[in-house]
Short mmCIF file of C-alpha atoms in Angstrom, two decimals:
data_model
loop_
_atom_site.label_atom_id
_atom_site.label_comp_id
_atom_site.label_asym_id
_atom_site.label_seq_id
_atom_site.Cartn_x
_atom_site.Cartn_y
_atom_site.Cartn_z
CA MET A 1318 0.00 0.00 0.00
CA PHE A 1319 2.78 2.43 0.94
CA LYS A 1320 4.75 1.51 -2.20
CA MET A 1321 1.77 2.19 -4.42
CA LEU A 1322 1.24 5.59 -2.80
CA PHE A 1323 4.93 6.41 -3.24
CA PHE A 1324 5.04 5.66 -6.95
CA LYS A 1325 1.65 7.20 -7.62
CA SER A 1326 2.88 10.42 -6.04
CA ILE A 1327 6.09 10.39 -8.09
CA VAL A 1328 4.06 10.24 -11.28
CA VAL A 1329 2.19 13.34 -10.16
CA LEU A 1330 5.49 15.11 -9.51
CA THR A 1331 6.82 14.65 -13.04
CA SER A 1332 4.73 17.46 -14.47
CA TYR A 1333 6.13 19.85 -11.88
CA PHE A 1334 9.77 18.82 -12.07
CA THR A 1335 10.10 19.87 -15.69
CA THR A 1336 9.11 23.43 -14.77
CA ALA A 1337 11.19 26.07 -13.01
CA PHE A 1338 9.73 25.25 -9.59
CA LEU A 1339 9.44 21.92 -7.81
CA SER A 1340 7.45 21.29 -4.65
CA LEU A 1341 8.15 18.05 -2.80
CA ALA A 1342 5.06 17.68 -0.68
CA LEU A 1343 5.55 13.90 -0.68
CA ALA A 1344 8.51 14.41 1.63
CA GLN A 1345 6.09 15.04 4.47
CA HIS A 1346 4.62 11.55 4.01
CA LEU A 1347 8.11 10.05 4.04
CA GLY A 1348 9.19 11.80 7.24
CA LEU A 1349 11.72 13.89 5.30
CA GLN A 1350 12.31 17.63 5.21
CA TYR A 1351 9.92 19.69 3.09
CA ARG A 1352 11.81 21.69 0.47
CA ASN A 1353 11.06 23.84 -2.53
CA PHE A 1354 13.50 23.79 -5.43
CA TYR A 1355 14.00 26.18 -8.31
CA LYS A 1356 15.62 25.37 -11.66
CA LEU A 1357 18.44 27.07 -13.59
CA LYS A 1358 18.93 25.72 -17.10
CA ASN A 1359 22.40 24.98 -18.47
CA ARG A 1360 24.05 25.70 -15.11
CA SER A 1361 25.81 23.66 -12.41
CA LEU A 1362 27.21 24.19 -8.93
CA VAL A 1363 30.70 22.69 -9.00
CA GLY A 1364 33.23 21.73 -6.32
CA ASN A 1365 30.78 20.61 -3.64
CA VAL A 1366 29.57 17.28 -5.06
CA THR A 1367 29.11 14.70 -2.29
CA ASP A 1368 27.76 11.88 -4.44
CA THR A 1369 27.05 11.03 -8.07
CA LYS A 1370 24.26 8.63 -8.92
CA LYS A 1371 22.86 7.11 -12.09
CA VAL A 1372 19.06 7.22 -12.12
CA LYS A 1373 16.48 5.83 -14.52
CA ASP A 1374 14.24 8.87 -14.19
CA TYR A 1375 15.79 12.24 -13.49
CA PHE A 1376 12.99 13.19 -11.08
CA GLU A 1377 14.44 10.59 -8.68
CA CYS A 1378 17.26 13.03 -7.93
CA PRO A 1379 15.33 15.26 -5.48
CA PHE A 1380 14.34 12.23 -3.44
CA LEU A 1381 17.96 11.11 -3.25
CA CYS A 1382 18.78 14.61 -2.02
CA LEU A 1383 16.11 14.42 0.67
CA GLU A 1384 17.25 10.96 1.77
CA ARG A 1385 20.84 12.15 2.21
CA GLY A 1386 19.76 15.03 4.44
CA PRO A 1387 21.01 18.64 4.52
CA SER A 1388 24.53 17.74 5.64
CA ALA A 1389 25.08 15.88 2.35
CA CYS A 1390 22.65 17.54 -0.05
CA LEU A 1391 21.25 21.05 -0.36
CA SER A 1392 21.04 21.14 -4.16
CA PHE A 1393 21.78 18.96 -7.18
CA ASN A 1394 22.81 18.97 -10.83
CA VAL A 1395 20.94 16.73 -13.28
CA GLY A 1396 22.22 15.61 -16.68
CA LYS A 1397 19.87 16.51 -19.51
CA THR A 1398 20.62 13.43 -21.62
CA THR A 1399 20.89 9.74 -20.82
CA ASN A 1400 23.89 7.44 -20.96
CA ASN A 1401 22.86 3.83 -21.53
CA GLY A 1402 19.40 4.72 -20.30
CA TYR A 1403 20.52 6.53 -17.12
CA TYR A 1404 20.62 10.20 -16.14
CA THR A 1405 23.49 11.54 -14.02
CA CYS A 1406 22.50 13.04 -10.68
CA GLU A 1407 25.15 15.05 -8.77
CA LEU A 1408 24.30 15.82 -5.15
CA SER A 1409 25.88 18.90 -3.56
CA ASN A 1410 26.24 19.89 0.10
CA SER A 1411 26.08 23.57 -0.82
CA GLU A 1412 23.69 25.91 -2.63
CA ARG A 1413 24.01 28.74 -5.13
CA TYR A 1414 23.11 31.31 -2.47
CA LEU A 1415 25.90 30.08 -0.19
CA ASP A 1416 28.56 29.67 -2.91
CA PRO A 1417 27.60 31.88 -5.86
CA HIS A 1418 31.17 31.87 -7.20
CA ARG A 1419 30.93 28.10 -7.81
CA MET A 1420 28.14 28.42 -10.38
CA GLN A 1421 29.24 27.66 -13.94
CA GLN A 1422 27.71 27.40 -17.38
CA ARG A 1423 27.20 23.73 -18.27
CA ALA A 1424 25.10 23.08 -21.35
CA SER A 1425 24.47 19.40 -20.63
CA TYR A 1426 23.17 19.92 -17.06
CA ASP A 1427 20.44 21.78 -15.20
CA TYR A 1428 20.83 23.02 -11.64
CA TYR A 1429 18.19 22.66 -8.92
CA GLY A 1430 18.68 24.78 -5.80
CA MET A 1431 16.56 25.42 -2.74
CA THR A 1432 14.47 28.57 -2.50
CA THR A 1433 15.83 30.97 0.12
CA GLU A 1434 12.75 30.40 2.29
CA SER A 1435 13.37 26.64 2.37
CA LEU A 1436 17.11 27.10 2.78
CA PHE A 1437 16.87 29.53 5.70
CA SER A 1438 14.24 27.40 7.44
CA LEU A 1439 16.20 24.18 6.98
CA LEU A 1440 19.57 25.53 8.10
CA ASP A 1441 18.15 27.83 10.81
CA LEU A 1442 20.18 30.72 9.44
CA PRO A 1443 20.62 33.68 11.81
CA CYS A 1444 18.22 36.09 10.10
CA THR A 1445 15.28 33.74 10.74
CA SER A 1446 15.46 34.68 14.44
CA SER A 1447 15.29 38.45 13.67
CA PRO A 1448 18.50 39.44 15.51
CA CYS A 1449 18.35 43.09 14.38
CA ASN A 1450 16.31 45.35 16.65
CA TYR A 1451 14.48 48.67 16.35
CA GLY A 1452 13.76 48.47 12.65
CA GLY A 1453 17.12 47.01 11.62
CA THR A 1454 17.26 44.81 8.53
CA CYS A 1455 19.15 41.52 8.78
CA ILE A 1456 21.42 40.70 5.84
CA HIS A 1457 22.92 37.22 5.44
CA GLY A 1458 26.68 37.19 5.04
CA PRO A 1459 28.78 35.42 2.42
CA ARG A 1460 29.41 32.47 4.74
CA LEU A 1461 26.90 30.23 6.47
CA GLY A 1462 25.94 31.67 9.87
CA GLU A 1463 27.26 35.17 9.17
CA PHE A 1464 25.00 38.21 9.09
CA SER A 1465 25.00 41.97 9.52
CA CYS A 1466 22.36 44.50 10.51
CA GLN A 1467 21.45 47.50 8.38
CA CYS A 1468 20.21 49.94 11.00
CA GLY A 1469 18.97 52.80 8.87
CA VAL A 1470 19.02 56.49 9.79
CA GLU A 1471 20.16 57.18 13.33
CA ILE A 1472 18.17 59.41 15.68
CA THR A 1473 20.36 62.27 16.86
CA ILE A 1474 19.53 61.90 20.54
CA LEU A 1475 18.98 58.13 20.46
CA PRO A 1476 22.05 56.68 18.71
CA PHE A 1477 22.57 52.99 18.05
CA ILE A 1478 24.83 51.47 20.70
CA ASP A 1479 25.87 48.25 18.93
CA ASP A 1480 25.84 46.43 15.60
CA LYS A 1481 22.41 44.89 16.35
CA CYS A 1482 20.68 48.30 16.11
CA ASN A 1483 19.96 48.46 19.84
CA VAL A 1484 19.38 51.86 21.45
CA GLU A 1485 19.64 53.12 25.01
CA THR A 1486 16.06 53.03 26.28
CA ASN A 1487 16.50 54.63 29.72
CA ASP A 1488 15.25 58.01 28.44
CA LEU A 1489 12.61 56.56 26.12
CA VAL A 1490 9.09 56.81 27.54
CA ILE A 1491 6.11 55.16 25.84
CA GLU A 1492 2.68 55.70 27.38
CA THR A 1493 -0.42 53.56 26.98
CA SER A 1494 -2.50 54.00 23.85
CA ASN A 1495 -6.04 55.16 23.25
CA GLN A 1496 -7.72 54.28 19.94
CA GLY A 1497 -4.31 53.17 18.69
CA VAL A 1498 -2.65 56.52 19.45
CA PHE A 1499 0.13 56.54 22.02
CA HIS A 1500 2.61 59.09 23.29
CA ALA A 1501 6.35 58.47 23.12
CA ALA A 1502 9.14 60.83 24.08
CA ILE A 1503 12.86 61.07 24.76
CA GLY A 1504 13.20 63.56 27.57
CA VAL A 1505 11.19 66.79 27.36
CA TYR A 1506 10.82 68.57 24.00
CA ARG A 1507 13.99 67.12 22.52
CA LEU A 1508 12.64 65.72 19.24
CA ASN A 1509 12.49 67.66 16.00
CA PHE A 1510 10.04 66.51 13.34
CA ASN A 1511 12.45 64.26 11.43
CA ASP A 1512 13.74 62.56 14.59
CA ALA A 1513 10.14 62.06 15.71
CA ARG A 1514 9.24 60.43 12.40
CA ARG A 1515 12.30 58.19 12.58
CA LEU A 1516 11.46 57.17 16.17
CA CYS A 1517 8.01 56.17 14.96
CA GLU A 1518 9.61 53.95 12.33
CA ILE A 1519 11.90 52.08 14.70
CA LEU A 1520 8.95 51.52 17.03
CA GLY A 1521 7.01 50.00 14.13
CA ALA A 1522 4.50 52.87 13.99
CA THR A 1523 3.70 56.01 12.02
CA GLN A 1524 2.93 59.54 13.17
CA ALA A 1525 -0.72 60.14 13.97
CA THR A 1526 -2.89 62.34 11.80
CA TYR A 1527 -5.14 65.05 13.20
CA ASN A 1528 -8.22 62.87 12.71
CA GLN A 1529 -6.59 59.96 14.54
CA LEU A 1530 -5.63 62.23 17.44
CA LYS A 1531 -9.15 63.64 17.52
CA ALA A 1532 -10.67 60.14 17.65
CA ALA A 1533 -8.37 59.26 20.55
CA TRP A 1534 -9.31 62.51 22.33
CA GLU A 1535 -13.01 61.74 21.90
CA ALA A 1536 -12.34 58.32 23.44
CA GLY A 1537 -10.70 59.88 26.51
CA LEU A 1538 -7.09 60.72 25.63
CA GLN A 1539 -5.64 63.70 27.49
CA ARG A 1540 -2.04 64.83 27.44
CA CYS A 1541 -0.70 68.25 28.44
CA ALA A 1542 2.32 68.17 26.15
CA PHE A 1543 2.78 69.17 22.53
CA GLY A 1544 3.37 66.38 20.04
CA TRP A 1545 4.30 66.21 16.37
CA LEU A 1546 1.56 65.08 13.98
CA ALA A 1547 2.07 63.71 10.47
CA ASP A 1548 1.18 67.05 8.83
CA GLY A 1549 3.96 68.90 10.67
CA THR A 1550 1.67 70.57 13.20
CA ALA A 1551 2.24 70.41 16.96
CA ARG A 1552 -0.83 69.75 19.10
CA PHE A 1553 -2.04 68.15 22.32
CA PRO A 1554 -5.43 66.73 23.44
CA MET A 1555 -7.24 68.14 26.51
CA ARG A 1556 -10.60 66.96 27.85
CA THR A 1557 -10.67 69.04 31.02
CA ALA A 1558 -9.46 72.61 31.49
CA SER A 1559 -6.17 72.98 33.34
CA PRO A 1560 -4.45 76.26 34.28
CA GLY A 1561 -1.07 74.76 33.42
CA CYS A 1562 -2.32 73.98 29.91
CA GLY A 1563 -4.00 77.30 29.16
CA ASN A 1564 -7.45 76.23 30.38
CA TYR A 1565 -8.21 74.90 26.90
CA ILE A 1566 -10.46 71.98 26.03
CA GLY A 1567 -10.09 70.20 22.69
CA ILE A 1568 -7.20 69.61 20.29
CA VAL A 1569 -4.88 72.44 21.23
CA GLY A 1570 -2.00 73.84 19.18
CA SER A 1571 -0.87 74.98 15.77
CA SER A 1572 -3.24 74.53 12.84
CA THR A 1573 -0.44 75.07 10.32
CA PRO A 1574 2.93 73.30 10.04
CA ILE A 1575 5.73 74.78 12.11
CA ASN A 1576 9.51 74.73 11.72
CA LYS A 1577 10.39 71.04 11.65
CA LYS A 1578 13.76 71.76 13.27
CA HIS A 1579 12.01 72.74 16.50
CA GLN A 1580 12.19 70.17 19.26
CA VAL A 1581 8.81 68.87 20.39
CA GLN A 1582 7.50 65.67 21.89
CA ARG A 1583 5.06 63.89 19.65
CA LEU A 1584 2.17 61.49 19.32
CA VAL A 1585 2.31 58.44 17.07
CA LEU A 1586 -0.20 55.96 15.76
CA GLN A 1587 0.46 52.50 17.10
CA GLY A 1588 0.55 49.41 14.94
CA VAL A 1589 0.58 50.94 11.45
CA THR A 1590 3.16 49.27 9.26
CA ARG A 1591 5.62 51.32 7.30
#
């Protein structure tokens, strides 16, 4: 019964293997790793061959690769013509992404490598664990296990303190949100508009609009401190009159953009992707 299922599934796979993308869902039934392969015509990865096999049907090659496991096979080269009725299958313990300089033109072979998603998942490469913080982008290095963080634009008063894009958070204050709008500040009135926008980005948020601030105010938000909004205005929400805040009630502040070099605390909208 198992044998029949195995060969029946292989027949189904033949129509996919001849295309540029191969999905080996059968591997799940066999207790093997699930992998997706892509195809490069007339190319081969050389210098990392761990085994060479003769196969009757060239679609047997991916199953040989799965059986060997990732330590012995991450990709393979397949001969395009037969020799005495057999195709040549070359198993490699590397992949084009890991050793791009080993790729060569080879008219009689096609190369099958793992998609980056499958490769990173299988090898547990460092970027899969998101090691770069505060908006940093993880970039895989030229060697397996190596990576670097691209941290982006630095905030003047909140510089990055290491190569993982970490910042000193002792002076960073983030208050609870209302209708998705929350208040964040570094000290008192130390952020200009551009630094405020950048701080929003590294917190995974965007600056609030006037309408978003108004909705939060209507829901109960009150804060006696100016904050930057997305349109360049500086405002704050008050629900009850306070002598220290001018005895105003409503959305208080400038109705036109002000000098963006001025230093003001600001409000941001929580949870909006960049």
